[in-house]
Coordinates of C-alpha atoms in Angstrom, one line a residue:
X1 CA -28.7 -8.8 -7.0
X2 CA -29.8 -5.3 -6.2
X3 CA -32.1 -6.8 -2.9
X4 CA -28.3 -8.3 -1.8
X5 CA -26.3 -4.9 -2.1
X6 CA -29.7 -3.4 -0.2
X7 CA -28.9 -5.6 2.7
X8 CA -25.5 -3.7 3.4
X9 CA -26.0 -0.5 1.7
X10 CA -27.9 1.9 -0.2
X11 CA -28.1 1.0 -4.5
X12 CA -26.8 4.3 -5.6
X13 CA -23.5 5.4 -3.5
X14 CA -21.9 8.9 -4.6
X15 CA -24.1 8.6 -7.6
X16 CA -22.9 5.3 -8.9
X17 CA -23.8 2.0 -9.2
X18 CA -22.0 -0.3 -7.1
X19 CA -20.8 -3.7 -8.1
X20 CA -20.4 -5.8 -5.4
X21 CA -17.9 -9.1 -6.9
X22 CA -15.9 -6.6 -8.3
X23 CA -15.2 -5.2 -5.0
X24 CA -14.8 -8.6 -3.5
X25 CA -12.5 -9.8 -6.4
X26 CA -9.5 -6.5 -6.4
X27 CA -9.6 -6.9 -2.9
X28 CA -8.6 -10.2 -3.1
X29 CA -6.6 -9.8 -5.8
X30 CA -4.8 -7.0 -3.8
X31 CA -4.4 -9.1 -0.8
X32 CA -2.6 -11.7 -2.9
X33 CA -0.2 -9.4 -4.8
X34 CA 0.6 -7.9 -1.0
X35 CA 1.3 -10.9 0.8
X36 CA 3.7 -12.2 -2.5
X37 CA 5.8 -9.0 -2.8
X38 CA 5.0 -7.2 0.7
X39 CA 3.4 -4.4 -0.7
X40 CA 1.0 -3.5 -3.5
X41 CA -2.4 -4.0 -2.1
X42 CA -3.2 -0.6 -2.6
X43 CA -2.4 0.0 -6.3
X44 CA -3.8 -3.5 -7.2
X45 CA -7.3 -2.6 -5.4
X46 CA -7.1 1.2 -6.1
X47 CA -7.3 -0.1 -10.0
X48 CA -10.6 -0.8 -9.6
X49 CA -11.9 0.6 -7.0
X50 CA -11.6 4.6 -7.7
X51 CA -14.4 3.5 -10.6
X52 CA -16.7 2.4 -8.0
X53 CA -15.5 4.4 -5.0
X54 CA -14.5 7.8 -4.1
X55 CA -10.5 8.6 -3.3
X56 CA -11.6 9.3 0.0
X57 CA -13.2 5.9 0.5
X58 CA -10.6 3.9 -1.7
X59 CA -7.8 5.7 0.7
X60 CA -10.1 4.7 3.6
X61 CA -9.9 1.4 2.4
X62 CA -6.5 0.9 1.3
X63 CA -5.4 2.3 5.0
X64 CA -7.8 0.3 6.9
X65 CA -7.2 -3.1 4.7
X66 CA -3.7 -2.5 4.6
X67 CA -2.8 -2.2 8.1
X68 CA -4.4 -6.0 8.5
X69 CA -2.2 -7.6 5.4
X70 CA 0.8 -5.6 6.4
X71 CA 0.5 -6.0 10.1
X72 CA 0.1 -9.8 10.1
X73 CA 3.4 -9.8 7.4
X74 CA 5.3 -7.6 9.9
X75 CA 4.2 -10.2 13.0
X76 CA 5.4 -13.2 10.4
X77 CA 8.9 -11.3 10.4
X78 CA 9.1 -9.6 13.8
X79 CA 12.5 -11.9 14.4
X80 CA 14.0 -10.4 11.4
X81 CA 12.9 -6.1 12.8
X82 CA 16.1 -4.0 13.0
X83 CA 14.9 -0.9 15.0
X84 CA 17.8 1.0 14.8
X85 CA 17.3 0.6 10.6
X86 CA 13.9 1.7 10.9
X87 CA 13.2 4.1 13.1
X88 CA 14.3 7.1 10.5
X89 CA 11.5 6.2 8.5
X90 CA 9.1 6.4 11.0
X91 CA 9.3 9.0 12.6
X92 CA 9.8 11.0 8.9
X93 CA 6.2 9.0 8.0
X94 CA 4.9 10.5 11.8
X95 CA 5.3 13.9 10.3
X96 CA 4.3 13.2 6.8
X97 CA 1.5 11.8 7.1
X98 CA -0.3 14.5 8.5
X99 CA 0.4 16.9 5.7
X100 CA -0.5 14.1 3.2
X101 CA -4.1 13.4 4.8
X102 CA -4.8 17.3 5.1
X103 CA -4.0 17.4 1.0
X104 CA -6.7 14.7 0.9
X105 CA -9.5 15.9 2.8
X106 CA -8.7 19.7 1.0
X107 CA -9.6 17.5 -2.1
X108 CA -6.8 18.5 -4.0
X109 CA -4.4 15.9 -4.2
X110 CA -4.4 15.0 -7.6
X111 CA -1.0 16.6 -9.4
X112 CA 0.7 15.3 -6.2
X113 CA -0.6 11.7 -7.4
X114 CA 0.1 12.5 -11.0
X115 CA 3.6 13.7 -10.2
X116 CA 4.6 10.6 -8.0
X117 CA 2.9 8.1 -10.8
X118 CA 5.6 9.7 -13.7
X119 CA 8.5 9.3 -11.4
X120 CA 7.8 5.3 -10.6
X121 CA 6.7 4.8 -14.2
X122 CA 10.1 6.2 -15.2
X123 CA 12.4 4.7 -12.3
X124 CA 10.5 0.9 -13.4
X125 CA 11.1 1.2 -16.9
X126 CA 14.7 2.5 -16.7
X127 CA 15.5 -0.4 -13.4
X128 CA 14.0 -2.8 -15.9
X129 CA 15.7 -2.2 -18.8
X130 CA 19.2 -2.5 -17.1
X131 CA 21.1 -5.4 -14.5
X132 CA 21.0 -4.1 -10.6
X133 CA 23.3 -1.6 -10.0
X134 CA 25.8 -1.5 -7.3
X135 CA 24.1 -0.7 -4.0
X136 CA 23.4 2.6 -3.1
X137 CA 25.6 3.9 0.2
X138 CA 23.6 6.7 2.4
X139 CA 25.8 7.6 5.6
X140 CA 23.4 8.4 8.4
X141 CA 19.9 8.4 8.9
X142 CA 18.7 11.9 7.7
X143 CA 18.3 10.6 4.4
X144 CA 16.2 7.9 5.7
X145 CA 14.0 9.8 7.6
X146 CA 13.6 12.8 4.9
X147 CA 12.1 9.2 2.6
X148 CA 9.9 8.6 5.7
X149 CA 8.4 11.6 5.5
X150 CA 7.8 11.8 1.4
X151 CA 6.2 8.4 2.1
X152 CA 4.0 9.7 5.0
X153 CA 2.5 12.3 2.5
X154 CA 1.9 10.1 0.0
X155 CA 0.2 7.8 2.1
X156 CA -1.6 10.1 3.7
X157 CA -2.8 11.6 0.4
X158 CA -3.5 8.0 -1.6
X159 CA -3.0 4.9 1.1
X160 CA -0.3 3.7 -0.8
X161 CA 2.0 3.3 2.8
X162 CA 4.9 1.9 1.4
X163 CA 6.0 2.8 -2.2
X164 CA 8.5 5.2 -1.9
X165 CA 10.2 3.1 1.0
X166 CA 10.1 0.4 -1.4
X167 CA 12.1 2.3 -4.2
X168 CA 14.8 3.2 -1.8
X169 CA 15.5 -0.6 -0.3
X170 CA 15.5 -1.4 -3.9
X171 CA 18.4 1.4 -4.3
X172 CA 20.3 0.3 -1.4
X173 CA 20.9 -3.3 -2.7
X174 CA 19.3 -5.0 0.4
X175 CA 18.4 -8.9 0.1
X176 CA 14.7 -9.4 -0.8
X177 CA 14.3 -10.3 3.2
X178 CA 15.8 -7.6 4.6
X179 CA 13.6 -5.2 2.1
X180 CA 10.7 -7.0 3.6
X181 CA 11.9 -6.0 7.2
X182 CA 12.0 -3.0 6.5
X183 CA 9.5 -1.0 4.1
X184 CA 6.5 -3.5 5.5
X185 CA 6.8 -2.3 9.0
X186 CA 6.9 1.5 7.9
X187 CA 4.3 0.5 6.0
X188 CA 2.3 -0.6 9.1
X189 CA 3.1 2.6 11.0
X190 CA 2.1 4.8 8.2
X191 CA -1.1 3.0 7.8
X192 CA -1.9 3.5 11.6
X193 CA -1.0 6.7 11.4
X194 CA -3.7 7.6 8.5
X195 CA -6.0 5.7 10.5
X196 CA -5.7 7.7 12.9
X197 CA -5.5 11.0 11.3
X198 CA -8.3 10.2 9.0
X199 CA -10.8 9.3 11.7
X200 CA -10.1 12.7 13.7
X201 CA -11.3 14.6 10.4
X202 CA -14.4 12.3 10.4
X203 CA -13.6 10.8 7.1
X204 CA -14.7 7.2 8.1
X205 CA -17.9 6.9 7.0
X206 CA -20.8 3.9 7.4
X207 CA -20.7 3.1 3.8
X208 CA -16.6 2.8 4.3
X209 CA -17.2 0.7 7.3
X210 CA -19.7 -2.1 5.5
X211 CA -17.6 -2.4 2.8
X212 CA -14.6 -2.7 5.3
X213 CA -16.2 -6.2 7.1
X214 CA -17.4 -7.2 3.7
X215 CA -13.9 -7.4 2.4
X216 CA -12.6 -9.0 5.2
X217 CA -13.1 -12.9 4.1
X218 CA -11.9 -12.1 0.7
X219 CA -8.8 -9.8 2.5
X220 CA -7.5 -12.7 4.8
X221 CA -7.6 -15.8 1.7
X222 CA -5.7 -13.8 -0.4
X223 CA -2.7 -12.4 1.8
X224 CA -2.7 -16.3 3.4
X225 CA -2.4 -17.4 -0.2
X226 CA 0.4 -14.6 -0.9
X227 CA 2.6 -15.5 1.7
X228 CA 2.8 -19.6 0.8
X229 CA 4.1 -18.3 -3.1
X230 CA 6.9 -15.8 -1.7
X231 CA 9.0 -18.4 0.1
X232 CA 9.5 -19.6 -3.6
X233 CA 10.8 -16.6 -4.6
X234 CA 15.0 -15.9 -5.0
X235 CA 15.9 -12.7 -4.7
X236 CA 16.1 -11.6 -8.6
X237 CA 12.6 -12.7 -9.1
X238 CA 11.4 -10.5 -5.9
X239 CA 13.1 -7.5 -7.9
X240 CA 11.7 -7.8 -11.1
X241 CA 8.0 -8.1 -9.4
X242 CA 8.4 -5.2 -7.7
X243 CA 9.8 -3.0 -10.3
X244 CA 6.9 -4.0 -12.6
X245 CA 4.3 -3.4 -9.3
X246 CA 5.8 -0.1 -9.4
X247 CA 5.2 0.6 -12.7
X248 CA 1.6 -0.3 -12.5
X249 CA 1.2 1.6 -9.1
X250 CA 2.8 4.7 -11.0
X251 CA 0.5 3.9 -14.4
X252 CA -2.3 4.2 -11.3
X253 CA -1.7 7.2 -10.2
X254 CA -1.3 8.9 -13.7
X255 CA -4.4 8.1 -14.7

């Protein structure tokens, strides 16, 4: 096993031993959980891979990976894109962003992280413990965009594009399609964005890149997979596998 992992990469990355399946295995398993409830990859992956990976690379990742699963979602609903809904969010996530990736690369992003994961571990638990409330009503789009842009940072600080935007389609009572149409293309343009940001500090590195077109087989199986078991879901069984995705992505970021 250790002449295979030589083929693409040194043994010893950052000091640790690298376990190639295991790496092939959350990001499939991410991949999945993404193309079922339109989000998620990262805090499925990020599970398992900040054990093996730095949170540089596992951002890295999650962007890079995540702008494929979310991007070919987005195309699969591009009849169903309301521009005039969305645009608030991304321009707040343009200057977001920014800020969140310049926490990362400082290296100190980890009591934003920690203060993020308590607030989604309390919001599931309470959402699950109760019926759906009565929409939320937000007149104008200031409110919107101020959501883009606390989503920016935290996906500029962790990869995870499109939690917060999740939470607040989930507030506003929208149908589990509509939700779709909405926080899966900001998460698209906040990926891109920390793509973008992160390669003009450099942070891209070869190691980052193998394990990018190593995960790539493993990345396209599961979000085709995904995508065939969400047209069986009804709209109260799309809630309740999001609220419990954002109680592990907040039980993530705690830890």
């Amino acid at each position: 096993m250790q002449e295979l992992f030589a083929l693409f990469w040194s043994e010893h990355m950052d000091g640790m031993s690298f376990e190639l399946p295991l790496f092939i295995v959350a990001t499939f398993a991410g991949a999945l959980v993404a193309g079922l409830s339109g989000f998620a990859f990262g805090l499925i992956a990020a599970s398992i891979w900040l054990y093996i990976l730095t949170p540089l690379q596992t951002a890295s990742l999650i962007i890079a990976f995540g702008l494929i699963v979310q991007g070919y979602s987005v195309w699969k609903l591009r009849g169903a894109l309301d521009w005039r809904r969305l645009w608030p969010f991304i321009f707040g996530a343009a200057l977001g962003v920014p800020v969140g990736v310049t926490i990362l690369t400082w290296g100190g992003p980890g009591d934003v992280r920690v203060g993020v994961g308590v607030v989604l571990v309390l919001y599931s638990l309470d959402a699950l413990s109760r019926p759906a409330l009565k929409p939320l009503k937000v007149p104008g789009a200031g409110v919107d965009g101020v959501v883009g842009f606390l989503n920016g940072v935290l996906g500029g600080i962790t990869g995870l594009a499109g939690i917060l935007v999740t939470v607040w389609c989930g507030l506003r009572g929208w149908p589990k399609d509509v939700q779709r149409a909405v926080f899966q293309p900001v998460a698209v343009g906040t990926f891109l964005m920390g793509a973008l940001w992160i390669g003009a500090k450099g942070a891209f590195s070869a190691e980052t890149i193998k394990l990018f077109l190593i995960g790539l087989p493993a990345l396209f199986a599961g979000t085709w997979l995904g995508l065939k078991l969400f047209g069986r879901l009804n709209d109260a069984a799309f809630r309740k596998i999001v609220l419990v995705l954002l109680l592990v992505s907040g039980g993530v970021l705690v830890v």
